[in-house]
Coordinates of C-alpha atoms in Angstrom, one line a residue:
Chain F
M148 CA -69.2 13.5 -108.6
R149 CA -68.7 11.8 -105.7
E150 CA -66.6 9.6 -107.1
K151 CA -64.6 11.9 -108.8
Q152 CA -63.6 13.3 -106.1
A153 CA -62.9 10.7 -104.1
S154 CA -60.3 9.3 -107.1
D155 CA -58.9 12.9 -107.0
L156 CA -58.7 12.7 -103.2
S157 CA -56.4 9.1 -103.2
R158 CA -54.7 10.6 -106.1
R159 CA -53.5 13.7 -103.8
S160 CA -53.1 11.4 -101.1
I161 CA -50.6 9.7 -102.1
L162 CA -48.7 12.2 -103.6
T163 CA -48.7 14.4 -100.6
A164 CA -48.1 12.0 -97.8
G165 CA -44.6 12.5 -97.6
V166 CA -45.8 16.1 -96.9
A167 CA -48.2 15.9 -94.2
G168 CA -45.9 13.4 -92.6
A169 CA -43.1 15.9 -92.2
G170 CA -45.8 18.5 -90.9
L171 CA -46.6 16.2 -88.2
V172 CA -43.2 15.8 -86.9
A173 CA -43.2 19.5 -86.8
A174 CA -46.0 19.6 -84.5
G175 CA -46.6 23.0 -82.7
T176 CA -44.0 24.8 -84.8
P177 CA -45.4 25.3 -88.5
A178 CA -42.8 25.7 -91.1
L179 CA -43.3 29.6 -92.9
G180 CA -44.6 28.6 -95.9
A181 CA -46.2 25.0 -95.5
T182 CA -49.1 24.6 -96.7
L183 CA -52.7 21.9 -95.7
T184 CA -55.2 21.5 -98.1
A185 CA -58.9 20.2 -97.5
G186 CA -58.0 17.0 -99.1
E187 CA -54.9 16.5 -96.6
I188 CA -57.2 17.4 -93.5
L189 CA -59.4 15.3 -94.9
E190 CA -57.3 12.2 -95.0
R191 CA -56.1 12.5 -91.5
M192 CA -59.8 12.6 -90.2
K193 CA -59.8 9.6 -92.3
Q194 CA -57.4 8.0 -90.6
N195 CA -58.6 9.4 -86.9
V196 CA -62.6 8.6 -86.6
G197 CA -61.4 4.8 -85.1
G198 CA -63.9 3.5 -87.8
P199 CA -64.1 2.2 -91.4
W200 CA -64.6 5.1 -93.5
R201 CA -68.0 5.0 -95.5
D202 CA -68.9 5.8 -99.0
G203 CA -72.2 7.3 -99.6
G204 CA -74.5 8.9 -96.4
V205 CA -74.1 12.5 -96.6
D206 CA -70.9 13.1 -95.9
H207 CA -69.2 15.3 -98.9
F208 CA -67.7 18.8 -99.9
T209 CA -70.8 20.8 -100.3
V210 CA -68.4 23.6 -101.1
G211 CA -65.0 23.8 -102.7
G212 CA -63.0 20.6 -103.0
P213 CA -59.8 18.6 -101.5
E214 CA -57.2 21.0 -103.6
T215 CA -58.1 24.2 -101.7
V216 CA -55.5 25.5 -99.4
V217 CA -56.6 25.7 -95.7
R218 CA -55.7 28.6 -93.2
G219 CA -58.2 27.8 -90.7
I220 CA -60.6 25.4 -89.6
S221 CA -63.9 26.2 -88.2
T222 CA -66.3 23.7 -86.7
V223 CA -70.0 24.1 -86.9
M224 CA -73.4 22.6 -85.9
M225 CA -74.7 23.8 -89.3
C226 CA -73.7 25.6 -92.5
T227 CA -75.8 28.8 -92.2
F228 CA -74.8 31.8 -93.7
D229 CA -74.0 33.4 -90.4
A230 CA -71.8 30.5 -89.5
L231 CA -69.6 31.4 -92.9
K232 CA -69.3 34.9 -92.2
D233 CA -68.6 34.0 -88.2
S234 CA -66.1 31.2 -89.7
L235 CA -64.4 34.4 -92.0
K236 CA -64.2 36.7 -89.0
V237 CA -62.1 34.3 -86.9
G238 CA -59.5 33.3 -89.9
C239 CA -60.9 29.8 -91.2
N240 CA -62.1 29.0 -94.5
M241 CA -62.9 25.5 -94.2
V242 CA -65.6 24.7 -92.2
I243 CA -66.6 22.0 -91.1
S244 CA -70.5 21.2 -90.7
H245 CA -72.4 18.6 -88.9
E246 CA -75.8 19.8 -90.5
P247 CA -76.4 20.9 -94.6
T248 CA -75.4 23.5 -96.2
Y249 CA -78.5 23.8 -98.8
W250 CA -81.3 23.6 -96.6
S251 CA -81.5 19.4 -96.9
H252 CA -80.2 16.4 -95.4
P253 CA -78.3 15.5 -98.7
D254 CA -77.8 19.2 -99.4
R255 CA -80.1 18.3 -102.5
L256 CA -79.5 20.8 -105.7
D257 CA -81.4 19.5 -108.2
D258 CA -84.7 21.8 -107.5
I259 CA -82.7 24.8 -105.9
R260 CA -80.3 26.0 -109.0
D261 CA -81.7 28.8 -109.8
D262 CA -82.7 29.7 -106.3
P263 CA -81.9 33.4 -105.7
L264 CA -80.2 32.4 -101.8
Y265 CA -78.3 29.4 -103.1
K266 CA -76.5 32.0 -105.8
I267 CA -75.7 34.5 -102.8
K268 CA -74.7 31.5 -100.8
L269 CA -72.4 29.9 -103.4
D270 CA -71.2 33.2 -104.8
Y271 CA -70.2 34.3 -101.1
V272 CA -68.3 30.8 -100.4
T273 CA -66.7 31.1 -103.9
R274 CA -65.3 34.4 -103.3
N275 CA -64.2 34.4 -100.3
N276 CA -62.3 30.4 -101.5
M277 CA -64.1 28.6 -98.6
V278 CA -64.4 24.8 -98.6
V279 CA -67.4 22.6 -96.3
W280 CA -67.0 19.4 -95.6
H281 CA -70.8 17.9 -94.5
F282 CA -69.2 15.9 -91.6
H283 CA -72.5 14.0 -90.1
D284 CA -72.4 10.1 -90.6
H285 CA -68.8 9.4 -89.7
W286 CA -68.5 12.2 -86.8
H287 CA -71.4 10.3 -85.1
A288 CA -69.5 6.9 -86.0
L289 CA -66.7 8.0 -84.4
R290 CA -65.1 5.4 -82.0
P291 CA -65.5 4.6 -79.2
I292 CA -68.3 7.2 -78.5
D293 CA -70.4 8.9 -81.1
G294 CA -68.8 12.6 -81.3
I295 CA -71.8 14.1 -80.9
H296 CA -72.4 12.6 -77.5
V297 CA -69.4 13.0 -76.2
G298 CA -69.6 16.6 -76.8
E299 CA -73.1 17.0 -75.3
A300 CA -72.4 15.0 -72.3
A301 CA -69.4 17.1 -71.6
Q302 CA -71.4 20.8 -71.7
L303 CA -73.9 19.1 -70.0
G304 CA -71.1 18.1 -67.2
W305 CA -72.9 14.5 -67.0
T306 CA -70.0 12.8 -68.7
Q307 CA -69.4 10.5 -65.4
Y308 CA -73.3 9.4 -65.4
M309 CA -73.2 8.0 -69.2
H310 CA -73.7 4.0 -69.4
K311 CA -70.5 2.5 -69.9
D312 CA -72.3 0.1 -72.3
N313 CA -74.4 2.4 -74.1
P314 CA -73.7 6.3 -73.7
R315 CA -77.0 7.2 -74.7
F316 CA -78.5 6.2 -71.4
Y317 CA -77.5 8.2 -68.3
T318 CA -78.0 7.6 -64.6
L319 CA -78.3 10.7 -63.5
P320 CA -79.0 11.8 -59.4
P321 CA -82.9 12.2 -59.0
M322 CA -84.4 15.8 -59.8
T323 CA -87.6 17.3 -60.9
L324 CA -88.1 17.4 -64.7
L325 CA -88.0 21.3 -64.2
D326 CA -85.0 21.3 -62.8
M327 CA -83.4 19.2 -65.3
A328 CA -84.8 21.3 -67.9
R329 CA -83.5 24.4 -66.2
Q330 CA -80.0 22.9 -66.0
I331 CA -80.2 21.4 -69.5
Q332 CA -81.4 24.8 -70.8
S333 CA -78.7 26.6 -68.7
A334 CA -75.7 24.6 -70.0
L335 CA -76.9 24.3 -73.7
D336 CA -77.9 27.8 -74.1
A337 CA -81.3 26.5 -75.5
R338 CA -83.7 29.3 -75.4
T339 CA -86.6 27.9 -76.4
M340 CA -86.6 24.2 -75.6
R341 CA -90.4 22.4 -75.2
I342 CA -91.0 20.1 -72.6
V343 CA -93.7 17.3 -72.1
G344 CA -94.6 15.8 -68.6
D345 CA -95.1 16.8 -65.1
P346 CA -92.8 19.7 -64.0
A347 CA -92.5 18.0 -60.6
M348 CA -92.0 14.2 -61.5
I349 CA -88.4 13.2 -60.4
V350 CA -86.4 12.2 -63.1
S351 CA -83.2 10.0 -63.2
K352 CA -82.9 7.6 -65.7
M353 CA -82.4 9.5 -68.9
Y354 CA -81.9 8.4 -72.5
A355 CA -80.6 10.8 -74.9
S356 CA -80.8 10.9 -78.6
Y357 CA -79.5 14.7 -79.8
G358 CA -80.7 15.9 -83.4
N359 CA -83.7 14.1 -84.7
F360 CA -85.2 11.3 -83.7
G361 CA -88.5 9.1 -84.9
G362 CA -91.5 8.1 -82.9
I363 CA -91.5 4.3 -82.8
T364 CA -87.7 3.7 -82.0
G365 CA -88.6 6.5 -79.5
A366 CA -91.5 4.6 -78.3
A367 CA -89.8 1.3 -77.6
I368 CA -87.4 2.9 -75.5
L369 CA -89.6 4.8 -73.6
D370 CA -91.9 1.7 -73.2
G371 CA -88.6 0.0 -71.1
P372 CA -87.7 0.3 -67.7
D373 CA -84.5 2.2 -68.3
C374 CA -85.5 5.6 -69.5
D375 CA -87.7 7.9 -67.4
V376 CA -86.9 11.0 -69.3
M377 CA -86.1 11.3 -72.9
V378 CA -83.9 14.3 -74.2
I379 CA -83.9 14.8 -78.0
G380 CA -83.1 17.7 -80.4
E381 CA -86.1 17.6 -82.3
A382 CA -89.1 15.7 -83.8
Q383 CA -92.3 15.9 -85.5
D384 CA -95.2 16.7 -83.1
W385 CA -97.5 14.4 -84.3
D386 CA -94.6 11.5 -83.7
L387 CA -92.7 11.1 -80.7
P388 CA -94.0 14.0 -78.4
M389 CA -97.8 12.5 -78.9
Y390 CA -96.7 8.9 -78.1
V391 CA -95.2 10.8 -74.7
Q392 CA -98.4 12.7 -74.3
D393 CA -100.4 9.1 -75.0
T394 CA -98.2 7.2 -72.6
M395 CA -98.8 9.9 -70.1
S396 CA -102.4 9.5 -70.6
A397 CA -102.0 6.0 -70.2
G398 CA -100.9 6.3 -66.7
N399 CA -97.1 6.2 -67.4
K400 CA -94.7 8.4 -65.6
K401 CA -92.7 9.6 -68.3
A402 CA -91.3 12.8 -69.6
F403 CA -89.6 14.3 -72.8
I404 CA -87.8 17.3 -73.7
M405 CA -86.6 18.7 -76.6
I406 CA -84.0 20.8 -76.8
G407 CA -84.3 22.2 -80.3
H408 CA -82.0 20.6 -83.3
D409 CA -78.8 23.2 -83.2
K410 CA -78.4 23.4 -79.2
S411 CA -78.9 19.5 -79.1
E412 CA -75.9 19.0 -81.3
Q413 CA -73.7 21.8 -81.7
W414 CA -71.7 21.1 -78.7
G415 CA -70.8 18.2 -80.4
M416 CA -68.9 20.1 -82.4
K417 CA -67.0 21.9 -80.2
Y418 CA -65.7 18.6 -79.1
C419 CA -64.8 18.3 -82.8
A420 CA -62.5 21.3 -82.6
E421 CA -60.6 19.5 -80.1
W422 CA -60.2 16.7 -81.6
L423 CA -59.2 17.9 -85.0
G424 CA -56.6 19.8 -82.9
T425 CA -55.2 16.7 -81.8
F426 CA -54.1 15.9 -85.4
I427 CA -53.9 18.6 -87.0
K428 CA -51.2 21.1 -85.8
E429 CA -50.2 23.8 -88.3
I430 CA -53.5 25.6 -88.5
P431 CA -56.1 26.7 -85.9
C432 CA -59.0 24.6 -85.6
K433 CA -62.0 26.5 -84.1
F434 CA -65.6 25.7 -82.5
V435 CA -67.9 28.7 -83.7
P436 CA -71.1 28.6 -82.1
I437 CA -74.2 29.1 -84.4
I438 CA -77.2 31.6 -83.6
E439 CA -80.2 29.1 -82.0
P440 CA -83.2 30.3 -85.0
Y441 CA -85.7 30.5 -82.8
W442 CA -87.3 32.9 -79.8
N443 CA -90.2 32.7 -78.1
P444 CA -92.5 35.6 -77.8
E445 CA -91.8 36.3 -73.9
K446 CA -87.6 36.4 -74.7
P447 CA -87.4 38.1 -78.6
V448 CA -84.1 38.8 -79.6
M449 CA -82.1 39.3 -83.0
E450 CA -79.0 37.9 -83.3
I451 CA -78.3 37.1 -86.8
N452 CA -76.2 39.4 -88.7
T453 CA -77.9 41.0 -91.8
K454 CA -74.7 42.3 -93.4
I455 CA -73.3 40.6 -96.0
Chain O
M241 CA -111.2 9.9 -103.6
R242 CA -107.4 10.1 -103.9
P243 CA -105.6 7.4 -106.0
Q244 CA -103.3 7.2 -102.9
T245 CA -103.9 8.4 -99.3
L246 CA -102.9 7.9 -96.3
D247 CA -107.1 8.0 -94.8
R248 CA -108.4 5.2 -93.9
V249 CA -110.5 3.8 -90.9
V250 CA -107.1 3.3 -88.4
A251 CA -109.1 1.7 -85.6
G252 CA -112.6 0.2 -84.4
D253 CA -115.1 -1.7 -86.1
L254 CA -116.6 0.0 -89.3
T255 CA -120.2 -1.9 -88.3
A256 CA -120.3 -0.7 -85.1
D257 CA -123.8 2.0 -83.7
I258 CA -122.5 5.2 -84.1
T259 CA -123.3 7.5 -81.4
G260 CA -122.0 10.8 -82.5
V261 CA -118.8 12.2 -84.2
A262 CA -116.1 13.7 -82.7
C263 CA -113.4 15.8 -84.8
M264 CA -110.1 16.7 -83.6
A265 CA -106.4 17.1 -85.2
L266 CA -105.1 13.9 -83.7
A267 CA -106.4 11.2 -81.8
T268 CA -104.5 11.6 -79.1
F269 CA -104.8 9.4 -76.2
D270 CA -106.4 12.6 -74.2
G271 CA -108.8 13.4 -77.4
L272 CA -110.3 9.9 -77.5
K273 CA -111.1 10.1 -73.6
A274 CA -112.7 13.3 -74.3
A275 CA -114.6 11.9 -77.3
A276 CA -115.9 9.0 -75.1
A277 CA -116.7 11.1 -72.4
A278 CA -119.1 13.0 -74.2
G279 CA -120.7 9.7 -75.8
R280 CA -119.2 10.5 -79.4
N281 CA -117.4 7.2 -80.9
L282 CA -116.5 8.1 -84.5
V283 CA -113.3 9.6 -84.2
I284 CA -112.4 11.7 -87.3
V285 CA -108.6 12.9 -87.4
L286 CA -106.5 14.8 -89.7
E287 CA -103.3 13.2 -88.6
D288 CA -101.7 9.6 -87.5
T289 CA -102.9 7.8 -84.1
W290 CA -100.0 5.6 -83.7
W291 CA -97.3 7.9 -83.9
S292 CA -96.0 7.7 -87.4
D293 CA -97.0 9.4 -90.7
N294 CA -98.0 5.5 -91.7
D295 CA -99.3 4.3 -88.2
D296 CA -96.3 1.2 -88.6
L297 CA -97.9 -1.3 -86.0
Q298 CA -95.5 -4.1 -86.7
R299 CA -93.1 -2.4 -84.2
L300 CA -95.8 -1.7 -81.8
E301 CA -96.9 -5.2 -80.9
G302 CA -95.6 -5.5 -77.3
N303 CA -95.7 -1.5 -76.6
S304 CA -97.6 -1.0 -73.3
T305 CA -99.2 2.6 -74.2
Y306 CA -100.2 0.8 -77.9
K307 CA -101.8 -1.8 -75.6
A308 CA -104.0 0.6 -73.7
K309 CA -104.8 3.0 -75.8
R310 CA -106.4 -0.1 -78.6
A311 CA -107.7 -1.2 -75.3
F312 CA -109.8 2.1 -74.6
I313 CA -110.6 2.3 -78.3
R314 CA -112.4 -1.2 -78.0
E315 CA -113.7 -0.7 -74.5
H316 CA -115.5 2.0 -75.6
N317 CA -116.6 0.8 -79.3
L318 CA -114.5 3.9 -81.0
V319 CA -114.0 3.9 -84.5
V320 CA -111.1 6.3 -85.3
A321 CA -111.1 7.2 -89.1
R322 CA -108.3 9.4 -90.5
F323 CA -109.5 12.0 -92.9
G324 CA -106.9 14.7 -93.4
D325 CA -106.0 14.1 -97.2
H326 CA -109.6 14.2 -98.3
I327 CA -110.0 17.4 -96.0
A328 CA -107.4 18.8 -97.5
D329 CA -108.7 18.4 -100.7
M330 CA -112.6 19.9 -100.3
K331 CA -113.2 23.5 -101.7
P332 CA -113.0 25.4 -100.1
N333 CA -110.2 24.0 -97.9
P334 CA -111.7 23.6 -93.9
V335 CA -108.4 23.9 -92.5
A336 CA -107.2 27.3 -94.6
M337 CA -111.0 28.3 -93.8
G338 CA -111.5 27.6 -90.1
M339 CA -107.7 29.1 -89.4
A340 CA -108.7 32.2 -91.4
Q341 CA -111.8 32.5 -89.4
Q342 CA -110.2 31.7 -86.0
L343 CA -107.6 34.4 -86.4
G344 CA -110.2 37.0 -87.6
W345 CA -108.3 37.1 -91.1
E346 CA -111.1 36.1 -93.3
N347 CA -111.5 40.0 -94.9
Y348 CA -107.7 40.0 -95.3
A349 CA -107.3 37.1 -97.4
T350 CA -106.2 37.8 -101.0
D351 CA -108.5 35.0 -102.2
K352 CA -111.4 34.6 -99.9
N353 CA -111.8 31.1 -101.2
N354 CA -108.7 30.3 -100.9
P355 CA -107.5 32.2 -97.7
V356 CA -103.7 30.7 -97.6
H357 CA -102.0 34.5 -98.4
F358 CA -103.0 37.2 -96.2
V359 CA -102.5 41.4 -96.3
I360 CA -103.0 42.1 -92.6
P361 CA -102.9 45.8 -91.2
S362 CA -99.2 46.4 -90.8
T363 CA -97.9 45.1 -87.6
N364 CA -94.4 43.8 -86.4
L365 CA -93.0 40.2 -86.0
L366 CA -93.3 40.1 -82.2
A367 CA -96.3 41.7 -82.1
L368 CA -97.5 39.2 -84.3
T369 CA -96.1 35.7 -82.7
Q370 CA -97.7 37.5 -79.6
S371 CA -101.3 37.9 -80.9
L372 CA -100.8 34.0 -82.4
G373 CA -100.1 32.7 -79.2
R374 CA -103.1 34.2 -77.9
T375 CA -105.6 33.7 -80.5
L376 CA -104.3 29.9 -81.3
G377 CA -103.6 28.9 -77.6
S378 CA -99.9 28.0 -78.3
R379 CA -98.0 28.8 -75.3
T380 CA -94.4 27.5 -77.1
L381 CA -94.7 28.9 -81.0
R382 CA -91.4 30.1 -81.8
A383 CA -90.5 32.8 -84.3
V384 CA -87.2 33.1 -86.8
G385 CA -86.3 36.4 -87.7
D386 CA -86.2 40.0 -86.3
P387 CA -88.9 40.6 -83.7
R388 CA -89.0 44.7 -85.4
L389 CA -89.5 43.7 -88.4
P390 CA -92.6 45.0 -90.1
V391 CA -95.1 42.6 -91.1
S392 CA -98.0 42.8 -93.5
K393 CA -98.1 40.1 -96.1
V394 CA -98.3 36.7 -94.4
G395 CA -98.2 33.1 -96.3
V396 CA -99.5 30.1 -94.6
I397 CA -98.5 25.9 -95.1
W398 CA -101.4 24.6 -91.7
G399 CA -99.5 21.5 -90.7
N400 CA -96.8 20.2 -91.5
A401 CA -94.1 22.6 -94.1
N402 CA -92.3 20.7 -96.5
Q403 CA -88.8 22.3 -98.1
L404 CA -89.5 22.6 -101.2
P405 CA -93.1 24.9 -100.9
S406 CA -91.8 26.6 -98.2
I407 CA -88.6 27.7 -99.9
R408 CA -90.9 28.6 -102.8
L409 CA -93.6 30.2 -100.6
L410 CA -90.4 32.4 -98.8
N411 CA -89.2 33.8 -102.2
T412 CA -92.8 35.5 -103.0
D413 CA -93.8 38.5 -101.5
I414 CA -94.5 37.4 -97.8
D415 CA -93.0 39.3 -94.7
T416 CA -93.8 36.0 -92.9
L417 CA -94.4 32.4 -93.3
L418 CA -97.2 30.8 -90.9
V419 CA -96.4 27.1 -90.5
G420 CA -97.6 24.4 -87.9
Y421 CA -94.2 22.6 -88.3
T422 CA -91.4 22.4 -90.6
H423 CA -87.4 20.7 -90.3
E424 CA -84.9 22.8 -88.5
W425 CA -82.3 21.8 -90.9
E426 CA -84.5 22.7 -93.6
A427 CA -86.9 26.0 -94.0
V428 CA -86.0 27.2 -91.0
M429 CA -82.1 27.3 -91.7
Y430 CA -83.6 28.9 -94.9
C431 CA -85.1 31.4 -93.6
Q432 CA -82.2 32.2 -91.0
D433 CA -80.1 32.5 -94.4
Q434 CA -82.8 34.8 -95.9
V435 CA -82.5 37.2 -92.7
A436 CA -78.6 36.3 -93.1
V437 CA -78.3 37.8 -96.3
G438 CA -80.6 41.1 -95.6
M439 CA -84.0 39.9 -96.8
K440 CA -86.9 40.8 -94.8
K441 CA -88.2 37.4 -93.7
S442 CA -89.5 35.5 -90.8
L443 CA -91.3 32.7 -90.1
I444 CA -93.4 31.6 -87.1
S445 CA -93.9 27.6 -86.2
L446 CA -97.2 27.4 -84.1
G447 CA -96.7 23.8 -83.2
Q448 CA -98.9 21.0 -85.0
A449 CA -102.3 21.1 -83.1
A450 CA -102.6 25.2 -82.9
G451 CA -101.6 25.4 -86.4
E452 CA -104.3 23.5 -87.7
Q453 CA -107.2 22.3 -85.4
A454 CA -109.5 25.6 -86.2
G455 CA -109.7 23.8 -89.2
V456 CA -111.0 20.9 -87.9
K457 CA -113.5 23.1 -85.6
Y458 CA -114.5 24.1 -89.9
F459 CA -115.0 20.6 -90.8
A460 CA -117.5 19.7 -87.8
G461 CA -119.3 22.4 -88.8
W462 CA -119.4 21.4 -92.4
L463 CA -120.1 17.8 -91.5
K464 CA -123.4 19.0 -89.1
T465 CA -124.8 20.2 -92.6
I466 CA -124.9 16.5 -93.5
I467 CA -125.0 14.8 -90.8
D468 CA -128.7 15.4 -88.7
E469 CA -128.9 11.8 -87.0
V470 CA -126.3 11.9 -84.5
P471 CA -124.4 14.9 -82.8
V472 CA -121.2 16.0 -84.6
D473 CA -118.4 17.9 -82.0
Y474 CA -115.2 19.7 -82.5
I475 CA -112.8 18.6 -79.8
P476 CA -109.9 21.1 -79.0
L477 CA -106.7 19.5 -77.8
A478 CA -104.1 20.6 -75.0
E479 CA -100.8 21.7 -76.0
P480 CA -98.5 19.1 -74.6
Y481 CA -95.7 21.4 -75.0
W482 CA -94.6 23.7 -71.9
N483 CA -91.5 25.5 -71.7
L484 CA -89.6 27.4 -68.9
N485 CA -91.7 30.4 -69.4
Q486 CA -94.8 28.5 -68.5
P487 CA -94.0 25.1 -66.9
T488 CA -97.4 23.5 -66.1
N489 CA -98.7 20.1 -67.8
L490 CA -102.1 20.7 -69.4
I491 CA -102.4 16.4 -70.2
S492 CA -104.4 14.6 -68.4
T493 CA -102.8 11.5 -66.6
K494 CA -105.7 10.1 -65.5
I495 CA -107.2 7.0 -67.2

């Protein structure tokens, strides 16, 4: 399937290279009646990620294909049903989603083809002539810096504190862990963050791994001198969070903030819309924020739109 | 015995004299300190000890926390045994029994010998979430769905909830699914999407220890019936997390 799409795509890009070039020349003043397909958009993305475009991985069309004519592009953190509805609302029928559409990292379909929700979602996207590109691996591989890291740092207002040689490390003005947690919560709009550590501890050396992060790799970084606080999206409780707990019990002054997966990466997709806008001028490229799935009992909210 | 299992002696000397047994959800350093302080040197846990499913030690060789925890285990002559798979295979399942007991839901179970589906007195999602937080001592539990959703039928996957079993359960008659942990990009997203198409569904993520440790208490009770010679204790673990609603650390930093 993937191979077939790839070969369709390369054929199409040869056939339409001239058209796409003409579109670029006329940047900002799209010609009436000019059309842009998902395949042409993808081709421009490939040319702009700054590194090699690799086969394999999870990046692929989860819905639709390269031939779909695109009216507008939305960038979202995860292709939730809400994200689909909100994309259509702002006139976008191509969704570029960092995370899956079908509830597993590779959008595995084998076991869910008869799933009632799968059928409803598939029907909705097909009926609305939508196309969804899962844009995970290559957005993380953006050069010179991982697109998610660029966007999250900008949203935090901490870009100037990023280390030049490794943008996952930051040296921040010293502050308490509690203060840092408050700043992150407010900058990223993350309402269900969870924190491990002494709230009064002074932190400054931050290591960020937005999204999911595993125990053993994290343990090595936390054990080093360059990290007193680790900020991540999501981890299993018995994995990295347990390590942080244990390293505290061993007398080490370390702290840990789990933002939640969505809000830890979604601002990287805000940057993705800006990035797309630098080479796609014919149609709008819009960042569509998604709904944080969770709430805590202290602050219950209902944001999910239940109308289909 | 299972043909394939992660259960094994994780650390310590099997021939050591056992002075007492401490049962806990995870062998956290805090938990080990509590076991040693109580003079219980056999520690039985459901989950891992070295921060990954398979306790991958190779990459931890130089790690200072690994060395400190190992040294503590040696110094106090502790034996740590992971036993979660075999506990899950017991009939009835001690985790299911213990959690139902802790929640006071034994009489609401559809099958009293395998209490994983309940019909509880009608409530709503918010009230249920608040009550679970209090009963299980979870300060940072998180819910997905409409707080006003009427809830009566409850399905549970204690501990880690994998994608397919969670999705399948969410497609049964349940109003809410209780889990210890499940990936945000899998069952959490699935439940959110169910709500977004008008289905009356919800999910509550309790945290790993809160979502299974009452089962360890039940298991310790059973163990007492077959071990008379040494004391058997259940050691509850403090919640590692805090959030901005309750910014206090519960982890002991004294060694």
